[in-house]
Coordinates of C-alpha atoms in Angstrom, one line a residue:
M233 CA -0.1 0.0 0.0
T234 CA 1.5 3.3 -1.1
P235 CA 1.9 5.6 2.0
R236 CA 0.2 9.0 2.0
A237 CA 2.5 11.9 1.1
K238 CA 3.5 13.9 4.1
F239 CA 3.2 17.6 4.0
P240 CA 5.2 19.8 6.4
A241 CA 2.9 21.3 9.2
T242 CA 2.9 25.1 8.6
Q243 CA 1.3 27.8 10.7
P244 CA -0.3 30.7 8.9
E245 CA 1.4 34.1 9.2
P246 CA 0.2 36.1 12.4
I247 CA -2.4 38.7 11.6
T248 CA -1.2 42.3 11.8
V249 CA -4.0 44.9 12.4
G250 CA -2.9 48.5 11.8
R251 CA -0.5 48.1 8.9
E252 CA 1.9 50.7 7.9
L253 CA 0.6 53.3 5.3
P254 CA 2.5 54.0 2.1
A255 CA 5.1 56.8 2.4
I256 CA 4.2 60.3 1.5
S257 CA 6.4 63.4 1.6
V258 CA 6.0 67.1 0.8
S259 CA 8.3 69.2 -1.4
P260 CA 7.7 72.9 -1.8
G261 CA 9.2 72.8 -5.4
T262 CA 7.5 72.8 -8.9
I263 CA 8.0 70.5 -11.9
E264 CA 10.2 73.2 -13.4
S265 CA 12.4 73.7 -10.3
C266 CA 12.9 70.1 -9.2
D267 CA 16.2 68.7 -10.1
F268 CA 15.3 65.2 -8.9
L269 CA 12.8 64.5 -11.7
D270 CA 14.9 61.8 -13.6
A271 CA 14.3 58.4 -14.7
E272 CA 16.6 56.9 -12.1
S273 CA 14.6 58.2 -9.1
V274 CA 11.1 59.0 -10.3
D275 CA 8.8 56.4 -12.0
A276 CA 6.0 58.7 -12.9
I277 CA 4.6 62.2 -12.7
A278 CA 0.9 62.9 -12.1
V279 CA -0.6 66.2 -13.1
G280 CA -4.2 67.3 -12.8
V281 CA -6.5 68.3 -15.6
G282 CA -10.0 69.9 -14.9
A283 CA -13.2 69.0 -16.8
P284 CA -14.5 71.7 -19.2
I285 CA -16.6 74.3 -17.5
A286 CA -20.1 75.4 -18.7
G287 CA -20.2 76.8 -22.1
D288 CA -16.6 75.7 -23.0
D289 CA -15.4 72.4 -24.3
E290 CA -11.7 72.9 -23.5
L291 CA -10.1 70.9 -20.7
Q292 CA -9.0 73.0 -17.8
P293 CA -5.3 73.1 -16.9
R294 CA -4.5 72.5 -13.2
A295 CA -1.4 73.2 -11.2
G296 CA 1.6 71.7 -12.7
T297 CA 0.0 70.8 -16.1
V298 CA 1.5 73.8 -17.9
H299 CA 4.9 73.3 -16.3
A300 CA 5.0 69.8 -17.2
S301 CA 4.1 70.5 -20.8
A302 CA 6.9 73.1 -21.0
R303 CA 9.5 70.8 -19.4
Y304 CA 8.7 67.9 -21.6
R305 CA 8.1 70.0 -24.8
I306 CA 4.8 68.2 -25.5
D307 CA 1.3 69.5 -25.5
L308 CA -0.4 67.5 -22.6
A309 CA -3.8 69.0 -23.4
E310 CA -3.6 68.0 -27.0
L311 CA -2.7 64.4 -26.0
A312 CA -5.6 64.3 -23.6
H313 CA -8.0 65.6 -26.3
R314 CA -6.8 63.0 -28.7
S315 CA -7.3 60.2 -26.3
H316 CA -10.9 61.6 -25.6
F317 CA -10.0 62.1 -22.0
K318 CA -12.8 63.9 -20.3
A319 CA -11.0 64.8 -17.0
A320 CA -13.9 63.5 -14.9
P321 CA -12.9 63.2 -11.2
G322 CA -11.5 59.8 -10.5
T323 CA -10.3 59.1 -14.1
T324 CA -6.8 58.8 -15.5
H325 CA -4.9 58.7 -18.6
V326 CA -1.3 57.4 -18.8
I327 CA 1.2 58.8 -21.3
D328 CA 4.2 56.6 -21.9
L329 CA 7.1 58.6 -23.4
P330 CA 9.3 56.8 -26.0
V331 CA 13.0 56.6 -25.3
T332 CA 14.2 57.4 -28.9
H333 CA 12.8 57.8 -32.4
R334 CA 13.0 54.2 -33.7
G335 CA 16.3 53.7 -35.6
S336 CA 17.3 57.4 -35.7
G337 CA 19.4 57.4 -32.5
A338 CA 18.0 60.9 -31.8
V339 CA 18.0 62.2 -28.3
L340 CA 14.6 63.3 -27.4
P341 CA 14.1 66.6 -25.2
W342 CA 12.7 64.5 -22.4
Q343 CA 15.6 62.0 -22.5
G344 CA 16.6 60.9 -19.0
L345 CA 13.3 62.0 -17.5
P346 CA 10.5 59.7 -16.2
L347 CA 8.9 57.9 -19.0
R348 CA 5.4 58.0 -17.7
I349 CA 3.0 60.9 -17.2
I350 CA -0.3 60.3 -15.5
L351 CA -3.0 62.8 -16.3
M352 CA -5.5 63.0 -13.4
G353 CA -9.1 64.1 -13.9
V354 CA -9.9 66.5 -11.1
G355 CA -13.3 67.7 -12.3
Q356 CA -14.0 71.0 -10.9
G357 CA -11.3 70.6 -8.1
T358 CA -13.8 70.2 -5.3
D359 CA -12.9 68.4 -2.0
D360 CA -14.8 65.4 -3.3
D361 CA -13.2 65.6 -6.7
L362 CA -9.7 65.7 -5.2
R363 CA -10.5 62.7 -3.0
K364 CA -11.6 60.7 -6.0
A365 CA -8.5 61.7 -7.9
G366 CA -6.3 60.5 -5.0
A367 CA -7.9 57.1 -5.0
A368 CA -7.5 56.9 -8.8
L369 CA -3.8 57.6 -8.5
A370 CA -3.4 55.0 -5.9
E371 CA -4.9 52.5 -8.2
V372 CA -3.0 53.4 -11.5
S373 CA 0.4 53.7 -9.7
K374 CA 0.5 50.4 -7.8
G375 CA 3.8 48.7 -8.1
L376 CA 5.7 51.7 -8.9
G377 CA 8.6 53.3 -6.9
K378 CA 8.5 57.1 -6.5
V379 CA 5.5 59.0 -7.9
V380 CA 5.5 62.8 -8.0
T381 CA 2.4 64.8 -8.3
T382 CA 1.2 68.4 -8.4
V383 CA -2.6 67.5 -8.1
A384 CA -3.0 68.5 -4.4
A385 CA -1.2 71.9 -4.9
R386 CA -4.1 74.1 -4.0
S387 CA -4.2 77.3 -2.1
D388 CA -5.6 75.8 1.1
D389 CA -4.8 72.8 3.3
R390 CA -8.2 71.2 2.5
G391 CA -7.0 70.1 -1.0
T392 CA -4.0 68.4 0.3
R393 CA -6.0 66.6 3.0
H394 CA -8.6 65.4 0.7
F395 CA -6.3 64.2 -2.1
V396 CA -4.0 62.4 0.4
E397 CA -6.9 60.8 2.2
G398 CA -8.4 59.6 -1.1
Y399 CA -5.0 58.2 -2.1
L400 CA -4.4 56.4 1.1
L401 CA -7.9 54.9 1.2
G402 CA -7.4 53.9 -2.5
A403 CA -4.2 52.3 -1.7
Y404 CA -5.7 49.9 0.7
S405 CA -5.4 46.2 -0.1
S406 CA -7.7 43.7 1.7
W407 CA -6.4 41.3 4.3
S408 CA -6.0 38.0 2.6
R409 CA -4.6 34.4 2.9
K410 CA -4.1 34.0 -0.9
A411 CA -0.9 32.6 -1.9
K412 CA -0.5 35.4 -4.6
A413 CA 0.0 38.8 -2.9
A414 CA -2.1 41.8 -4.0
P415 CA -0.3 44.6 -5.9
V416 CA 1.4 47.0 -3.5
P417 CA 1.0 50.7 -3.5
A418 CA 3.8 53.0 -4.9
Q419 CA 6.7 53.1 -2.6
E420 CA 6.5 56.9 -2.1
L421 CA 4.2 59.7 -3.1
V422 CA 5.9 63.2 -3.4
L423 CA 3.6 66.1 -3.2
L424 CA 5.0 69.2 -5.1
G425 CA 3.8 72.8 -4.4
P426 CA 2.1 74.5 -1.3
N427 CA 1.1 71.4 0.6
S428 CA 0.8 71.4 4.4
Q429 CA 2.4 68.7 6.3
E430 CA -0.2 69.1 9.0
A431 CA -2.9 68.4 6.4
V432 CA -1.0 65.3 5.2
D433 CA -0.8 64.1 9.0
T434 CA -4.5 64.5 9.5
A435 CA -5.2 62.5 6.3
R436 CA -2.8 59.7 7.4
R437 CA -4.5 59.5 10.8
H438 CA -8.0 59.3 9.5
A439 CA -7.0 56.8 6.6
W440 CA -5.0 54.6 9.0
L441 CA -8.0 54.2 11.3
T442 CA -10.2 53.3 8.3
W443 CA -7.5 50.7 7.4
I444 CA -7.8 49.1 10.9
A445 CA -11.7 49.0 10.7
R446 CA -11.5 47.4 7.2
D447 CA -8.9 44.8 8.4
L448 CA -10.9 43.8 11.4
A449 CA -14.2 43.4 9.4
T450 CA -12.5 41.5 6.7
I451 CA -10.9 38.8 8.9
P452 CA -13.2 35.7 8.9
S453 CA -15.1 34.8 11.9
N454 CA -13.3 31.4 12.5
I455 CA -10.5 33.6 13.6
K456 CA -12.4 36.8 14.7
T457 CA -14.2 35.4 17.8
P458 CA -15.4 37.9 20.4
A459 CA -12.3 36.9 22.5
W460 CA -9.9 37.5 19.6
L461 CA -11.5 40.8 18.9
A462 CA -11.3 41.9 22.5
S463 CA -7.6 40.9 22.6
Q464 CA -6.9 43.0 19.5
F465 CA -8.8 46.0 20.9
V466 CA -7.0 45.8 24.2
A467 CA -3.5 45.3 22.9
I468 CA -3.7 48.2 20.3
A469 CA -5.4 50.6 22.9
K470 CA -2.5 50.0 25.5
T471 CA 0.0 51.0 22.7
Y472 CA -1.8 54.5 22.6
G473 CA -2.2 55.0 26.3
V474 CA -5.9 54.0 26.3
E475 CA -7.0 52.1 29.3
A476 CA -8.9 48.8 28.7
K477 CA -11.3 46.7 30.8
T478 CA -13.1 43.6 29.9
W479 CA -16.1 41.4 31.3
S480 CA -16.6 38.0 30.2
G481 CA -18.2 34.7 31.6
K482 CA -19.8 35.1 35.0
Q483 CA -18.6 38.8 35.1
L484 CA -21.2 39.7 32.5
K485 CA -24.0 38.3 34.7
D486 CA -22.7 39.9 37.8
Q487 CA -22.4 43.3 36.1
G488 CA -25.9 43.0 34.7
F489 CA -25.0 42.9 31.1
G490 CA -28.1 40.8 30.2
G491 CA -28.3 41.7 26.6
V492 CA -24.7 40.7 25.6
E493 CA -25.1 37.5 27.6
A494 CA -28.4 36.6 26.0
V495 CA -27.2 37.2 22.5
G496 CA -23.9 35.2 22.9
Q497 CA -25.0 32.3 25.0
G498 CA -25.9 30.1 22.1
S499 CA -22.2 30.1 20.6
V500 CA -19.2 28.1 21.8
N501 CA -17.4 31.4 21.5
P502 CA -18.5 33.3 24.6
P503 CA -19.4 37.0 24.6
V504 CA -17.2 39.8 25.9
M505 CA -17.9 43.4 26.9
V506 CA -14.9 45.7 26.3
Q507 CA -14.5 49.3 27.7
L508 CA -11.7 51.6 26.4
S509 CA -11.1 54.9 28.0
Y510 CA -9.1 58.0 26.8
V511 CA -8.7 60.8 29.3
P512 CA -6.7 63.9 28.0
E513 CA -3.8 65.1 29.9
K514 CA -5.0 68.6 29.3
K515 CA -8.8 69.0 29.5
A516 CA -10.7 71.4 27.2
K517 CA -12.5 74.3 29.1
D518 CA -15.8 72.9 28.1
H519 CA -14.6 69.3 28.7
K520 CA -17.1 66.7 27.8
H521 CA -17.3 62.9 28.3
V522 CA -18.3 61.2 25.2
V523 CA -19.4 57.6 25.3
L524 CA -19.1 55.7 21.9
V525 CA -21.0 52.4 21.5
G526 CA -20.3 50.0 18.6
K527 CA -22.2 46.9 17.6
G528 CA -19.7 44.0 17.8
I529 CA -21.5 40.8 16.4
S530 CA -18.5 38.8 15.3
F531 CA -20.8 36.6 13.2
D532 CA -24.6 36.7 12.9
T533 CA -26.5 33.6 11.9
G534 CA -29.7 35.2 13.2
G535 CA -29.7 32.7 16.0
I536 CA -32.9 30.6 16.2
S537 CA -34.7 33.1 14.0
I538 CA -32.1 32.1 11.4
K539 CA -31.4 34.5 8.4
R540 CA -33.3 34.0 5.2
P541 CA -32.3 33.7 2.5
R542 CA -28.9 32.2 2.9
E543 CA -27.2 34.8 0.7
T544 CA -27.8 37.4 3.5
M545 CA -25.5 35.4 5.8
I546 CA -22.5 35.6 3.6
T547 CA -21.3 39.1 4.7
M548 CA -22.2 38.6 8.4
K549 CA -18.5 38.5 9.5
T550 CA -18.7 42.3 9.0
D551 CA -21.5 42.6 11.6
M552 CA -18.9 44.0 14.0
T553 CA -18.1 47.0 11.9
G554 CA -19.6 49.4 14.4
A555 CA -17.3 48.2 17.1
A556 CA -14.4 48.5 14.8
D557 CA -15.4 52.1 14.0
A558 CA -15.9 53.1 17.7
F559 CA -12.6 51.5 18.5
A560 CA -10.9 53.4 15.7
A561 CA -12.5 56.5 16.9
V562 CA -11.2 56.3 20.4
I563 CA -7.7 55.5 19.2
G564 CA -7.9 58.5 16.9
A565 CA -8.9 60.7 19.8
A566 CA -5.9 59.6 21.7
T567 CA -3.5 60.1 18.8
S568 CA -4.8 63.5 18.0
K569 CA -4.8 64.4 21.7
I570 CA -8.3 66.0 21.8
G571 CA -9.3 67.8 25.0
H572 CA -12.4 65.7 25.7
S573 CA -12.7 62.2 27.4
V574 CA -13.8 59.5 25.1
T575 CA -14.9 56.0 26.3
A576 CA -15.7 53.2 23.8
M577 CA -18.1 50.4 25.1
L578 CA -17.8 47.5 22.7
P579 CA -20.3 44.6 23.2
L580 CA -18.8 41.6 21.4
A581 CA -20.8 38.3 20.8
E582 CA -21.4 35.7 18.2
N583 CA -25.1 35.3 17.4
H584 CA -25.5 31.5 16.8
F585 CA -28.0 28.8 17.3
G586 CA -27.5 26.0 19.8
A587 CA -28.8 24.2 22.7
N588 CA -28.4 27.3 25.0
S589 CA -29.6 29.9 22.4
T590 CA -32.0 32.6 23.6
R591 CA -35.5 31.8 22.3
P592 CA -38.1 34.1 20.6
S593 CA -40.5 35.1 23.6
D594 CA -37.7 34.9 26.2
V595 CA -37.6 38.0 28.4
I596 CA -34.2 39.4 29.4
T597 CA -33.0 42.2 31.7
I598 CA -30.7 45.0 30.3
F599 CA -28.1 46.8 32.4
G600 CA -30.0 49.3 34.5
G601 CA -33.2 47.1 34.9
K602 CA -35.3 47.5 31.9
T603 CA -36.7 44.2 30.5
V604 CA -36.9 43.2 26.8
E605 CA -39.0 40.5 25.3
I606 CA -37.0 39.0 22.4
A607 CA -39.5 38.7 19.6
N608 CA -36.8 37.8 17.0
T609 CA -33.2 36.7 17.8
D610 CA -32.1 38.2 14.4
A611 CA -32.7 41.7 15.9
E612 CA -29.7 41.1 18.3
G613 CA -27.6 44.1 17.5
R614 CA -30.0 46.6 19.4
V615 CA -30.1 44.2 22.3
V616 CA -26.2 44.1 22.9
M617 CA -26.0 47.9 22.2
A618 CA -28.8 48.5 24.8
D619 CA -26.5 47.2 27.5
A620 CA -23.6 49.4 26.4
L621 CA -25.8 52.6 26.0
A622 CA -27.4 52.1 29.4
Y623 CA -24.0 51.5 31.0
G624 CA -22.7 54.7 29.4
S625 CA -25.7 56.9 30.4
L626 CA -26.1 55.5 33.9
E627 CA -22.7 54.4 35.1
L628 CA -20.1 56.5 33.3
G629 CA -21.5 59.9 33.7
A630 CA -21.5 60.5 29.8
D631 CA -22.3 64.0 28.4
L632 CA -23.3 62.6 25.1
L633 CA -23.7 59.2 23.5
I634 CA -22.8 58.2 19.9
D635 CA -23.5 54.7 18.6
V636 CA -22.5 53.1 15.3
A637 CA -24.0 49.9 14.0
T638 CA -24.7 47.8 10.9
L639 CA -28.1 47.6 12.3
T640 CA -31.1 47.2 9.9
G641 CA -31.6 46.2 6.3
A642 CA -34.3 48.8 6.2
A643 CA -31.6 51.5 6.3
A644 CA -29.8 49.9 3.4
M645 CA -33.0 49.5 1.5
S646 CA -33.8 53.2 2.0
L647 CA -30.4 54.7 1.3
G648 CA -28.3 52.2 -0.7
H649 CA -24.6 52.0 -0.4
S650 CA -23.8 55.7 -0.5
H651 CA -25.4 57.1 2.7
A652 CA -25.7 56.0 6.3
A653 CA -28.8 56.9 8.3
L654 CA -28.5 59.5 11.0
F655 CA -30.9 59.5 13.9
T656 CA -30.5 62.0 16.9
N657 CA -32.5 63.7 19.6
N658 CA -30.2 66.8 19.5
E659 CA -30.1 69.6 16.8
D660 CA -26.5 70.6 17.5
L661 CA -25.2 67.1 17.1
S662 CA -27.2 66.7 13.9
K663 CA -25.5 69.8 12.5
R664 CA -22.0 68.7 13.6
F665 CA -22.4 65.2 12.1
L666 CA -23.7 66.6 8.8
E667 CA -20.7 69.0 8.6
A668 CA -18.4 66.2 9.5
A669 CA -19.9 64.1 6.7
E670 CA -19.3 66.8 4.2
E671 CA -15.6 67.1 5.3
T672 CA -14.9 63.3 5.2
G673 CA -17.0 62.2 2.3
E674 CA -18.7 59.8 4.5
A675 CA -22.3 60.7 3.6
L676 CA -25.1 60.8 6.2
W677 CA -28.8 61.4 5.8
R678 CA -30.9 62.5 8.7
M679 CA -33.8 60.4 9.3
P680 CA -36.9 61.3 11.6
L681 CA -37.4 59.9 15.0
V682 CA -41.2 59.4 14.8
H683 CA -42.1 58.8 18.5
E684 CA -45.6 57.7 17.5
Y685 CA -44.1 54.6 16.2
S686 CA -42.8 53.7 19.8
E687 CA -46.0 51.8 20.4
A688 CA -44.8 49.2 18.0
L689 CA -42.3 48.2 20.7
E690 CA -44.8 47.7 23.4
S691 CA -44.9 44.3 25.1
Q692 CA -47.4 42.6 27.3
V693 CA -44.7 40.8 29.4
A694 CA -41.7 43.2 29.4
D695 CA -40.9 46.9 29.2
L696 CA -40.1 46.6 25.4
R697 CA -40.1 44.2 22.5
N698 CA -36.9 44.1 20.3
I699 CA -39.1 44.2 17.2
P700 CA -42.7 44.9 16.6
E701 CA -45.2 42.2 17.0
H702 CA -46.6 42.9 13.5
A703 CA -44.7 44.3 10.6
A704 CA -44.9 48.2 11.2
G705 CA -42.6 49.3 8.4
A706 CA -40.0 52.0 9.1
G707 CA -37.7 49.3 10.4
A708 CA -34.7 51.6 10.8
V709 CA -36.8 54.2 12.7
V710 CA -38.3 51.6 15.1
A711 CA -34.8 50.3 15.8
A712 CA -33.5 53.7 16.6
L713 CA -36.5 54.3 18.9
F714 CA -35.6 51.1 20.7
L715 CA -31.9 52.3 21.3
E716 CA -33.1 55.8 22.4
Q717 CA -34.8 54.1 25.3
F718 CA -31.3 53.4 26.7
A719 CA -29.9 56.8 26.3
N720 CA -31.9 57.9 29.2
G721 CA -32.6 61.4 27.9
L722 CA -28.9 62.3 27.1
P723 CA -27.9 63.9 23.8
W724 CA -27.5 61.0 21.5
V725 CA -26.6 60.1 17.9
H726 CA -27.3 56.7 16.2
L727 CA -25.5 56.0 12.9
D728 CA -27.1 53.0 11.0
I729 CA -24.3 52.2 8.5
A730 CA -25.7 48.9 7.1
G731 CA -25.6 50.1 3.6
P732 CA -22.3 51.8 3.1
S733 CA -20.4 49.5 5.4
H734 CA -19.9 47.0 2.7
R735 CA -19.6 47.2 -1.2
N736 CA -19.7 44.6 -3.9
S737 CA -17.2 46.5 -6.1
K738 CA -14.6 49.2 -5.6
H739 CA -16.0 52.7 -5.9
H740 CA -13.5 55.5 -5.8
E741 CA -11.9 55.5 -2.3
A742 CA -14.4 52.9 -1.0
N743 CA -12.9 49.5 -1.5
K744 CA -14.7 46.2 -2.5
G745 CA -15.7 44.5 0.7
P746 CA -15.8 46.1 4.2
T747 CA -15.3 49.8 3.6
G748 CA -14.7 51.0 7.2
F749 CA -17.4 53.5 6.8
G750 CA -18.1 55.4 10.0
A751 CA -14.7 55.7 11.6
R752 CA -13.6 59.0 9.9
V753 CA -16.9 60.9 10.5
V754 CA -17.1 60.0 14.1
L755 CA -13.5 61.0 14.6
E756 CA -14.1 64.3 12.8
V757 CA -16.8 65.1 15.2
L758 CA -14.8 64.3 18.2
E759 CA -11.8 66.6 16.9
K760 CA -14.2 69.5 16.2
L761 CA -16.2 69.1 19.5

């Protein structure tokens, strides 16, 4: 009998969350003045071209385009026209310069200079246009060494920030165990012109946190158990001086976290509650304590009320994106040293079906004493978040509450993949979040808190039902009304990110798969508070 072949036992590489971003440097020079633009040190130069303005069919030159044309002695605008380049934001056109005329031996004017010019469509040059242009450059320059660009050279820091942020978000490659590695970003991006290093640093901080959220959401749930997630959160938090505390096992019951315990008790991977606390060394004069809550369902089968159809379960490893966003935001608050205290409460559980699963019609007790009738075990996110919101409002002395969750299919059906639903009981917070959405490009749409719909949550045997007894419509609104019950009157914001948290294809700076949507808009609010 032929013996079986023996294969060496190998262990997969350890997972690194929080990978290093591509290098970006700032140079005050121009294309004409830089003496390092030679073929040996620079692989490509990217220059911006604007779309035609109303009443004119001519492409609009942007900073660096004219200089590049003069230096290379070629008409870039003419080449763009010949290629039917429309200069729409997020589009590119690559010009590969020949080395010599074939057989002539002639030396061309651009001999010794980089042999690749990338024309970047920047539309009308708005913040959003520049963000799209940055993402497009990241895609087209993958695998190169040094890339030099003038695209971000605008008179204000905003242009630099949005271009760099788009570039870094577009440069992201998804975590993978494939044998063949994904193309890597260019080794270095050099920004020519009046670009602010502070703006670059802000963009890097926001993009890096989004990378973390994307990585965490991408990792499969056979690795990403509640305990594994908690260990990642705690380890990274301590690196940035953020204090960490966890509850698991009997500690959850003793502390009164009945929601997290009920949702996670059907899984072999037990639930965990994580608290991460950042306290500034120098507090702002109007110091506030902000409590962030993020839904952390490491995988969602729907429990006994199992998900239907089966396709809806495929992306459920990403049902902890809210927790990843809240975690990223508190780390961002620490790295930017804001003057307000920020605590993240992260309820982590795997919603599974098993001999010990919570049943429909069971009644559980949330932290603080309110009772909830579980009408559907697939409405579990609001149940674990209720514990965290109640703890923040009753125990931590929060001044305001912010929660982020992939909560309802209703929000995704209403707003698609471009916008998250914004619910709040506070007009000032609504204004702050909508302004932050404009700044970051993470679009929000304010939805109404229709309190008349609260009657749909009434129960005969408990203080609340987790979903209506009969289909009442407005599913995202009703879910928000449930969460509001545990804010206990504090200023509160709820972001339902079910739609934009995941994409089936790459779209500008939003990658295919988990997008990390939510981390940047929350951090933007914290930094401007």
